[in-house]
Coordinates of C-alpha atoms and ligand atoms in Angstrom, one line a residue:
X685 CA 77.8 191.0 128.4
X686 CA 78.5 187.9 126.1
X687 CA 80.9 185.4 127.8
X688 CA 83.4 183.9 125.3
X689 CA 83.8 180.0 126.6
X690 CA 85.9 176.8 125.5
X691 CA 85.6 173.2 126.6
X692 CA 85.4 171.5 130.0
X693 CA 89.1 170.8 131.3
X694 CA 90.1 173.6 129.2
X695 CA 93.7 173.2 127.0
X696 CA 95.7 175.8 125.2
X697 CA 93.0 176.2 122.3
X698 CA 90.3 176.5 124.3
X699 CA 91.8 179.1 126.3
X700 CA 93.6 181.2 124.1
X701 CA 90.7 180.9 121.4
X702 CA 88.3 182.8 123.7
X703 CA 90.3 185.3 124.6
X704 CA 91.2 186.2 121.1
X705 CA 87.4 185.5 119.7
X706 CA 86.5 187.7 122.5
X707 CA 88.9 190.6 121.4
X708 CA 87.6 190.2 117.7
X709 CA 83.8 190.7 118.9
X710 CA 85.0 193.6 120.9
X711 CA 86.4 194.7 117.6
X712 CA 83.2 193.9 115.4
X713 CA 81.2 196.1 117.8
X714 CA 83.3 198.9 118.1
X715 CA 84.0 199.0 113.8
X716 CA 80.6 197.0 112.8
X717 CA 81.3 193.9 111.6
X718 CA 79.7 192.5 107.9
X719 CA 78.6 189.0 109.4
X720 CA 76.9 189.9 112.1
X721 CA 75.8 193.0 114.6
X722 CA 77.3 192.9 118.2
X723 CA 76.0 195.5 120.8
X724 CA 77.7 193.7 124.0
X725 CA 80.5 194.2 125.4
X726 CA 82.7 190.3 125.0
X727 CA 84.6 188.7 128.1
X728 CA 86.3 185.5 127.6
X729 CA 85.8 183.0 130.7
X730 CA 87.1 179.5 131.0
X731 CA 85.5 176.4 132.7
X732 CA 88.7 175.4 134.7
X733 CA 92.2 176.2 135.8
X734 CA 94.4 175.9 132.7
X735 CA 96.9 173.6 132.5
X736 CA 100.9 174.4 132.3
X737 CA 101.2 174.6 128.5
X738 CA 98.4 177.5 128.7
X739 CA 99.6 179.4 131.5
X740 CA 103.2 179.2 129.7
X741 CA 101.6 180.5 126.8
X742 CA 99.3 183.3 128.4
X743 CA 102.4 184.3 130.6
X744 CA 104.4 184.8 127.4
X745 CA 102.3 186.9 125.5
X746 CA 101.6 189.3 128.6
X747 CA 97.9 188.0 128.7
X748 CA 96.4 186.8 132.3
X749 CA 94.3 184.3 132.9
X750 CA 90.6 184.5 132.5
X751 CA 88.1 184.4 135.3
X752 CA 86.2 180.3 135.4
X753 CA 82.8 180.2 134.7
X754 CA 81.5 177.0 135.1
X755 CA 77.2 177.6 134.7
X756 CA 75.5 179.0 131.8
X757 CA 71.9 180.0 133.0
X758 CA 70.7 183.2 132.0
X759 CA 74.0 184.5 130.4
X760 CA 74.8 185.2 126.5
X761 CA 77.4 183.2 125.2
X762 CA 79.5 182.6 122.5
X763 CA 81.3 178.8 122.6
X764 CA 84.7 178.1 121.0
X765 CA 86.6 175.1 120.3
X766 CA 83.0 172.6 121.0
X767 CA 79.6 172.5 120.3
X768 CA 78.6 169.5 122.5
X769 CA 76.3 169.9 125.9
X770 CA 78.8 167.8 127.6
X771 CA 81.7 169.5 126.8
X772 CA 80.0 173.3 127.6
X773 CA 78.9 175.3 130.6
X774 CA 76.1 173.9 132.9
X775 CA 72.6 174.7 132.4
X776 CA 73.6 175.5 128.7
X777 CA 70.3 175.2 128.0
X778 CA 69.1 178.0 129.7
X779 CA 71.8 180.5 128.1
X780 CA 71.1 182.2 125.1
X781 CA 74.5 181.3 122.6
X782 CA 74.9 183.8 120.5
X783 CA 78.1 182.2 118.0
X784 CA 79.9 179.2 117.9
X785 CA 83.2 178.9 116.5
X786 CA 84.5 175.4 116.5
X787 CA 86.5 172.6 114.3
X788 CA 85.3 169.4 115.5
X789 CA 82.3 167.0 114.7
X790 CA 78.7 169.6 115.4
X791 CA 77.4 168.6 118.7
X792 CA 74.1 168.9 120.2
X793 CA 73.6 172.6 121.0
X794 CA 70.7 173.8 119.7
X795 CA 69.5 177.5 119.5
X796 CA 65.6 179.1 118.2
X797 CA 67.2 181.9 116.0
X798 CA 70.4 181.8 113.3
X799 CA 73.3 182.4 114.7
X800 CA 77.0 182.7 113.6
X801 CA 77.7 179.0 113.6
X802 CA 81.7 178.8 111.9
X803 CA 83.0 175.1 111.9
X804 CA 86.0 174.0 109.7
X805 CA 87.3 170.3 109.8
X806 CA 91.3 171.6 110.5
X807 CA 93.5 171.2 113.0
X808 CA 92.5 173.6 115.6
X809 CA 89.7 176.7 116.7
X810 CA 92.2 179.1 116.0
X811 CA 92.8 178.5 112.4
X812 CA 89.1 179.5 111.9
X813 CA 89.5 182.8 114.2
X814 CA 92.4 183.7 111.9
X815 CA 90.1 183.4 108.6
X816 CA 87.4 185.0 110.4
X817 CA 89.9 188.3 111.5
X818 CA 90.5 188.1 107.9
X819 CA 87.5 188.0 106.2
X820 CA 86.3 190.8 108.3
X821 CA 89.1 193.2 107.9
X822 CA 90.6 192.8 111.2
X823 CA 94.0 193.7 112.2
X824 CA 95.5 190.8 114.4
X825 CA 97.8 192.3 117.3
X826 CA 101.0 190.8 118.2
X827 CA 99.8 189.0 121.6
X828 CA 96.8 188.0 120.1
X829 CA 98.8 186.7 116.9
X830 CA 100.8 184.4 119.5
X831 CA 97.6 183.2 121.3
X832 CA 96.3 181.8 117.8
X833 CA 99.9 180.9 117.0
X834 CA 100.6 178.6 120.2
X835 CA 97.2 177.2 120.1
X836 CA 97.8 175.8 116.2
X837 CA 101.2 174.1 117.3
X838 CA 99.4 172.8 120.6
X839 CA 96.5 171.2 118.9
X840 CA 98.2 170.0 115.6
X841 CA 101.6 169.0 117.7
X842 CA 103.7 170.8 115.6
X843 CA 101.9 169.8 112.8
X844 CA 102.4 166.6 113.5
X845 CA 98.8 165.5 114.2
X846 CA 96.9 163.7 111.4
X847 CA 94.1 166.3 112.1
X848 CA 96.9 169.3 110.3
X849 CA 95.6 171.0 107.0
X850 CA 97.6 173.5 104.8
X851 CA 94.9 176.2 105.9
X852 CA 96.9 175.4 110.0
X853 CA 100.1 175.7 108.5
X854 CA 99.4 178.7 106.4
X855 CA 97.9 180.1 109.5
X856 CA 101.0 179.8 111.8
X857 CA 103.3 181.3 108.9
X858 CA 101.4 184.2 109.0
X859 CA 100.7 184.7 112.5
X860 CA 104.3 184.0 113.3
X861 CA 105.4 187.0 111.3
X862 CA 102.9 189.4 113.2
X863 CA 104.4 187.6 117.0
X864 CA 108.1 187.7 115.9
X865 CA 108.3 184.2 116.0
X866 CA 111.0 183.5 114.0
X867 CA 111.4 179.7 114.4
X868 CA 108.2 178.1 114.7
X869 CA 109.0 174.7 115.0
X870 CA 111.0 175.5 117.7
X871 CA 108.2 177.4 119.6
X872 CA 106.0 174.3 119.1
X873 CA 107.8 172.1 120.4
X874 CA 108.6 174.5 123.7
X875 CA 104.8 174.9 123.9
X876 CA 104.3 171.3 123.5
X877 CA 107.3 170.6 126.3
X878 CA 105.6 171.9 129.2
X879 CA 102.9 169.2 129.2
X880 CA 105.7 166.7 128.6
X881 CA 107.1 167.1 132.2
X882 CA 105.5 164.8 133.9
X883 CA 107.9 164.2 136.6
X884 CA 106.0 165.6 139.6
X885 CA 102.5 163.8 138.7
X886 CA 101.4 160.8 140.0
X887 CA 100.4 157.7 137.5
X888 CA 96.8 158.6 138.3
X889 CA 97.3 162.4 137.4
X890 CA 99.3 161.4 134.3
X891 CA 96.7 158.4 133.1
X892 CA 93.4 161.5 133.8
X893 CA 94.9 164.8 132.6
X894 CA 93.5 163.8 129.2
X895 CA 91.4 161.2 129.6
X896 CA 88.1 160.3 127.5
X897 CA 85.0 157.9 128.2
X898 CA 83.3 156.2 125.6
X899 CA 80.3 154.0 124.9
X900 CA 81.2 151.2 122.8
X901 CA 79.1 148.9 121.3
X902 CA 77.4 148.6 125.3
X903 CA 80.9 148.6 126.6
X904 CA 82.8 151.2 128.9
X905 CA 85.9 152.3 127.1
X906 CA 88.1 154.9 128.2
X907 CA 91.0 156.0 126.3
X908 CA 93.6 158.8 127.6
X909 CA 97.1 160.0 125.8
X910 CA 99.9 162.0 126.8
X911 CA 101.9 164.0 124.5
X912 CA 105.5 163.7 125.5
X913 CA 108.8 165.1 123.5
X914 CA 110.6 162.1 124.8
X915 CA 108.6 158.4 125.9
X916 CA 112.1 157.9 128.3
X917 CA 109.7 160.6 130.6
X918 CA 108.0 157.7 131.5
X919 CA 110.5 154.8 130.6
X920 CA 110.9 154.5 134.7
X921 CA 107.4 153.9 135.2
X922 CA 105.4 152.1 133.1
X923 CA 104.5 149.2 135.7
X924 CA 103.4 152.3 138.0
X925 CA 101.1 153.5 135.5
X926 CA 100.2 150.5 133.9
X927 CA 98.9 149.1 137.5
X928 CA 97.1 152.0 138.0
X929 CA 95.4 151.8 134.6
X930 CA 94.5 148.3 136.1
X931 CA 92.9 150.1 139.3
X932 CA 91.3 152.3 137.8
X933 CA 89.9 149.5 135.2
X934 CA 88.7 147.5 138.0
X935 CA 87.1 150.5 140.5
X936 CA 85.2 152.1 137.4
X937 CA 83.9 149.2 135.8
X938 CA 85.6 149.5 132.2
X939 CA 85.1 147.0 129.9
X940 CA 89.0 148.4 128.1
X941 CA 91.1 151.1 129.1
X942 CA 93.8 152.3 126.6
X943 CA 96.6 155.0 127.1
X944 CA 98.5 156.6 124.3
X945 CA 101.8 157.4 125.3
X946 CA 102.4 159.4 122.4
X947 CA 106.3 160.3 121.9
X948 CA 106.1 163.8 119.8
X949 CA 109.1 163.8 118.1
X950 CA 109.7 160.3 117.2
X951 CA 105.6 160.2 115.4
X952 CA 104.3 157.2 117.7
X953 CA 102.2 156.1 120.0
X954 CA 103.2 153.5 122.7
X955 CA 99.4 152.4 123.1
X956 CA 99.5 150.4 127.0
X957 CA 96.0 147.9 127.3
X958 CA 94.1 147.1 129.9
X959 CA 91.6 144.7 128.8
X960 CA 89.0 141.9 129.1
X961 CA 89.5 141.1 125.6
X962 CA 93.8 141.8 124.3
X963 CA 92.8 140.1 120.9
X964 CA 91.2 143.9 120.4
X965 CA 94.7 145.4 120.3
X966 CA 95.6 142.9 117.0
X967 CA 92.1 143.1 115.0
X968 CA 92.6 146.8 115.1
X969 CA 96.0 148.0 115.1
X970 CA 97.5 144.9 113.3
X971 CA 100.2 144.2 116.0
X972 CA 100.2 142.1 119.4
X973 CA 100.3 143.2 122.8
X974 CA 104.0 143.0 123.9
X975 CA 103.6 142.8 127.5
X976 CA 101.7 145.8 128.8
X977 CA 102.1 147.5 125.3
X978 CA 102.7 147.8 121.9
X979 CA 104.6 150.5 119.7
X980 CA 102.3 152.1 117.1
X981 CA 104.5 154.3 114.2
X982 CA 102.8 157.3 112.9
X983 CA 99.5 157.0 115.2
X984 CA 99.3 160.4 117.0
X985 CA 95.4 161.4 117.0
X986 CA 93.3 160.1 119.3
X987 CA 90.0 161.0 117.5
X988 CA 91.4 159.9 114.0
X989 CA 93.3 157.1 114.5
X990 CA 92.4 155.3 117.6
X991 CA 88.9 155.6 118.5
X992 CA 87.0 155.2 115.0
X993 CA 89.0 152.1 114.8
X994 CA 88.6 150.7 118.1
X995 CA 84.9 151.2 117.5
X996 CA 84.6 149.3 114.3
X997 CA 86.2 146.6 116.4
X998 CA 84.1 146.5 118.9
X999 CA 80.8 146.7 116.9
X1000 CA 82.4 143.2 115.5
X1001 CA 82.7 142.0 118.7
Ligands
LIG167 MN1 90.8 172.6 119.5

């Protein structure tokens, strides 16, 4: 059996990229595949409950929910959407990974024979799945099509995200037409909307549903965003959340906690600081702290266009 996994704290990508890379090696061993030989049967597992944008998304397509695997040791596996140790199963290093299939910065995994290793720099897992379905003569199904399809809006937002290449957008025209999605801005941003209700969370849940530690320079960093379609989601409760960042701050021992509340459809990125140092917030975004926060046009990526520069400032320090 090879067990088709995503990230830790899995999102929509993650999910619906194992699935569907599971389907295609399924595929590849029934019809032979050019690239590479598969003789096991492919399962896709994830590492924790998905969140509401996935389960919206696996609901819609008619797709259930795979089973959570959390520990690697002794299985064959085949990793999507990351390729760092941190990120995968435990005991990683006693599986035996037999493809990875990724679009972020290579991480640390590490195997003794070659292996199907497919990483593209675009917006999203699924883009590569499509070229790879593609390349090997694959047909795509309609519920797999709208896996791949929801997982491009989800990880580019809506092509929003300054992570989006034409090969995304190219991508989701095409898999649209094979899902019947007729309007796929509109199915983006209805994806993207179930995250954005944040109404029943607590600040805490809110500030750690997508949060991120760091190492910078020596110091502890953490830096979480939430996507919403509208920042008035949270309007009510920014002193809530903003004293929690300061808990939080405090109890863990960070150095500077940032949150990017990042408002969808207006393409910004209300950055609240927490901070032993708020002259950071000016050397690297150019504007001041306004109270708690400070409005940030066009900055939507966290891993493009806040953390590389909050590192450079800190290595200045
Ligand atoms: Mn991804």
């Amino acid at each position: 059996m090879i067990y088709v996994v995503g990230h830790k704290k899995p999102d929509t990508d993650s999910v619906c990229s194992a699935i569907v890379f599971a389907y295609l090696l399924n595929e590849w061993k029934k019809a032979g595949c050019k690239i590479m030989k598969v003789d096991e049967e492919a399962v896709p597992v994830i590492q924790g409950e998905p969140n509401a944008e996935s389960k919206f998304v696996l609901e819609k397509f008619g797709i259930s929910v795979p089973e959570i695997m959390t520990d690697g040791e002794g299985k064959k596996v085949a990793l999507v959407d990351h390729s760092d140790k941190v990120q995968s199963l435990d005991n990683i290093d006693k599986a035996e990974i037999i493809a990875v299939v990724d679009h972020h910065k290579i991480g640390d995994v590490t195997t003794p024979n070659p292996i199907l290793f497919v990483n593209f720099p675009v917006g999203c897992t699924a883009t590569v799945l499509k070229f790879l379905f593609d390349k090997t003569g694959v047909a795509i199904p309609k519920d797999m099509a709208g896996l791949l399809l929801a997982a491009i809006l989800s990880d580019t937002v809506v092509f929003k995200s300054a992570t989006t290449t034409d090969m995304d957008k190219e991508a989701a025209e095409e898999l649209a037409k094979i899902a019947g999605i007729d309007d796929i801005v509109n199915f983006g941003v209805e994806v993207k909307s179930k995250l954005s209700d944040v109404s029943g969370m607590s600040a805490k849940d809110i500030i750690m549903r997508d949060f991120k530690d760091y190492n910078m320079s020596g110091k502890k960093v953490g830096v979480g965003q939430v996507e919403l379609i509208d920042l008035k989601a949270v309007e009510n409760r920014m002193e809530e959340i903003y004293n929690e960042l300061a808990k939080i701050k405090q109890e863990s021992g960070y150095h500077t906690i940032v949150l990017m509340l990042t408002d969808i459809m207006k393409e910004g990125t209300e950055l609240m600081v927490v901070t032993d140092e708020p002259k950071i917030v000016e050397i690297t975004f150019g504007k001041k702290l306004e109270g708690k926060s400070v409005w940030l046009p066009g900055v939507m990526s966290r891993k493009k266009q806040v953390v590389p520069p909050l590192e450079k400032t800190f290595a200045n320090l």
